């Protein structure tokens, strides 16, 4: 049986893969890469859709300061924030 934390991570990877066509499990180093950097280069639209999917999937409200600031810029930060909000 998978732990709740692993289930959350797996669901987030699935959301990102659906919206960006990028599998963040291909390389664990991607978890700390900036979404808008040269390695991942996600579009603002893709990240916005991911944000909306996360809100719907986990029924949580991610504070605007987290999204507007530098919080919603790496997968690891998103994972940590979702886990903290649950």
Short mmCIF file of C-alpha atoms in Angstrom, two decimals:
data_model
loop_
_atom_site.label_atom_id
_atom_site.label_comp_id
_atom_site.label_asym_id
_atom_site.label_seq_id
_atom_site.Cartn_x
_atom_site.Cartn_y
_atom_site.Cartn_z
CA UNK A 1 0.00 0.00 0.00
CA UNK A 2 1.35 3.41 -0.98
CA UNK A 3 1.65 6.12 1.60
CA UNK A 4 -0.59 9.17 1.34
CA UNK A 5 2.43 11.33 0.50
CA UNK A 6 3.40 9.10 -2.43
CA UNK A 7 -0.22 9.12 -3.65
CA UNK A 8 -0.22 12.94 -3.59
CA UNK A 9 3.07 13.06 -5.50
CA UNK A 10 1.81 10.56 -8.07
CA UNK A 11 -1.42 12.52 -8.61
CA UNK A 12 0.52 15.77 -9.04
CA UNK A 13 2.87 14.12 -11.56
CA UNK A 14 -0.21 12.91 -13.44
CA UNK A 15 -1.74 16.42 -13.47
CA UNK A 16 1.47 17.95 -14.79
CA UNK A 17 1.84 15.23 -17.42
CA UNK A 18 -1.73 15.82 -18.62
CA UNK A 19 -1.30 19.59 -18.89
CA UNK A 20 2.33 19.82 -20.05
CA UNK A 21 2.98 16.44 -21.73
CA UNK A 22 6.08 16.23 -19.53
CA UNK A 23 6.67 13.34 -17.12
CA UNK A 24 8.38 14.79 -14.07
CA UNK A 25 9.25 11.27 -12.93
CA UNK A 26 11.66 10.90 -15.86
CA UNK A 27 14.30 12.62 -13.78
CA UNK A 28 14.04 13.56 -10.10
CA UNK A 29 16.24 16.61 -10.81
CA UNK A 30 13.28 18.09 -12.70
CA UNK A 31 11.47 18.47 -9.38
CA UNK A 32 13.69 21.44 -8.50
CA UNK A 33 13.80 23.01 -11.98
CA UNK A 34 11.96 26.28 -12.56
CA UNK A 35 8.81 25.73 -14.63
CA UNK A 36 9.71 28.68 -16.85
CA UNK A 37 13.42 27.91 -17.18
CA UNK A 38 15.17 26.45 -20.19
CA UNK A 39 14.97 22.85 -18.99
CA UNK A 40 11.17 22.61 -18.58
CA UNK A 41 9.94 25.80 -20.32
CA UNK A 42 6.27 25.42 -19.41
CA UNK A 43 3.92 28.10 -20.68
CA UNK A 44 2.04 30.36 -18.29
CA UNK A 45 -1.18 28.81 -19.60
CA UNK A 46 0.00 25.27 -18.79
CA UNK A 47 0.94 26.25 -15.24
CA UNK A 48 -2.36 28.09 -14.75
CA UNK A 49 -4.28 24.99 -15.84
CA UNK A 50 -2.20 22.83 -13.50
CA UNK A 51 -3.04 25.24 -10.68
CA UNK A 52 -6.77 24.94 -11.42
CA UNK A 53 -6.55 21.14 -11.64
CA UNK A 54 -4.79 21.00 -8.27
CA UNK A 55 -7.49 23.15 -6.66
CA UNK A 56 -10.18 20.86 -8.07
CA UNK A 57 -8.45 17.52 -7.43
CA UNK A 58 -7.43 18.19 -3.85
CA UNK A 59 -10.22 20.63 -2.95
CA UNK A 60 -7.76 23.11 -1.49
CA UNK A 61 -7.22 26.81 -1.87
CA UNK A 62 -3.63 27.72 -2.53
CA UNK A 63 -3.00 31.24 -1.22
CA UNK A 64 -2.54 33.93 -3.87
CA UNK A 65 0.76 35.02 -2.34
CA UNK A 66 2.11 31.53 -3.06
CA UNK A 67 1.03 31.66 -6.69
CA UNK A 68 1.88 35.32 -7.33
CA UNK A 69 5.23 35.10 -5.57
CA UNK A 70 7.93 32.59 -6.26
CA UNK A 71 6.17 29.65 -4.62
CA UNK A 72 4.52 28.10 -7.66
CA UNK A 73 7.71 27.80 -9.71
CA UNK A 74 9.02 24.29 -9.08
CA UNK A 75 7.35 20.93 -8.75
CA UNK A 76 8.95 20.30 -5.35
CA UNK A 77 7.50 23.55 -3.99
CA UNK A 78 4.07 22.65 -5.32
CA UNK A 79 4.28 19.18 -3.76
CA UNK A 80 5.28 20.63 -0.40
CA UNK A 81 2.51 23.24 -0.51
CA UNK A 82 -0.20 20.73 -1.40
CA UNK A 83 0.94 18.40 1.38
CA UNK A 84 0.89 21.29 3.87
CA UNK A 85 -2.60 22.37 2.82
CA UNK A 86 -4.10 18.88 3.22
#
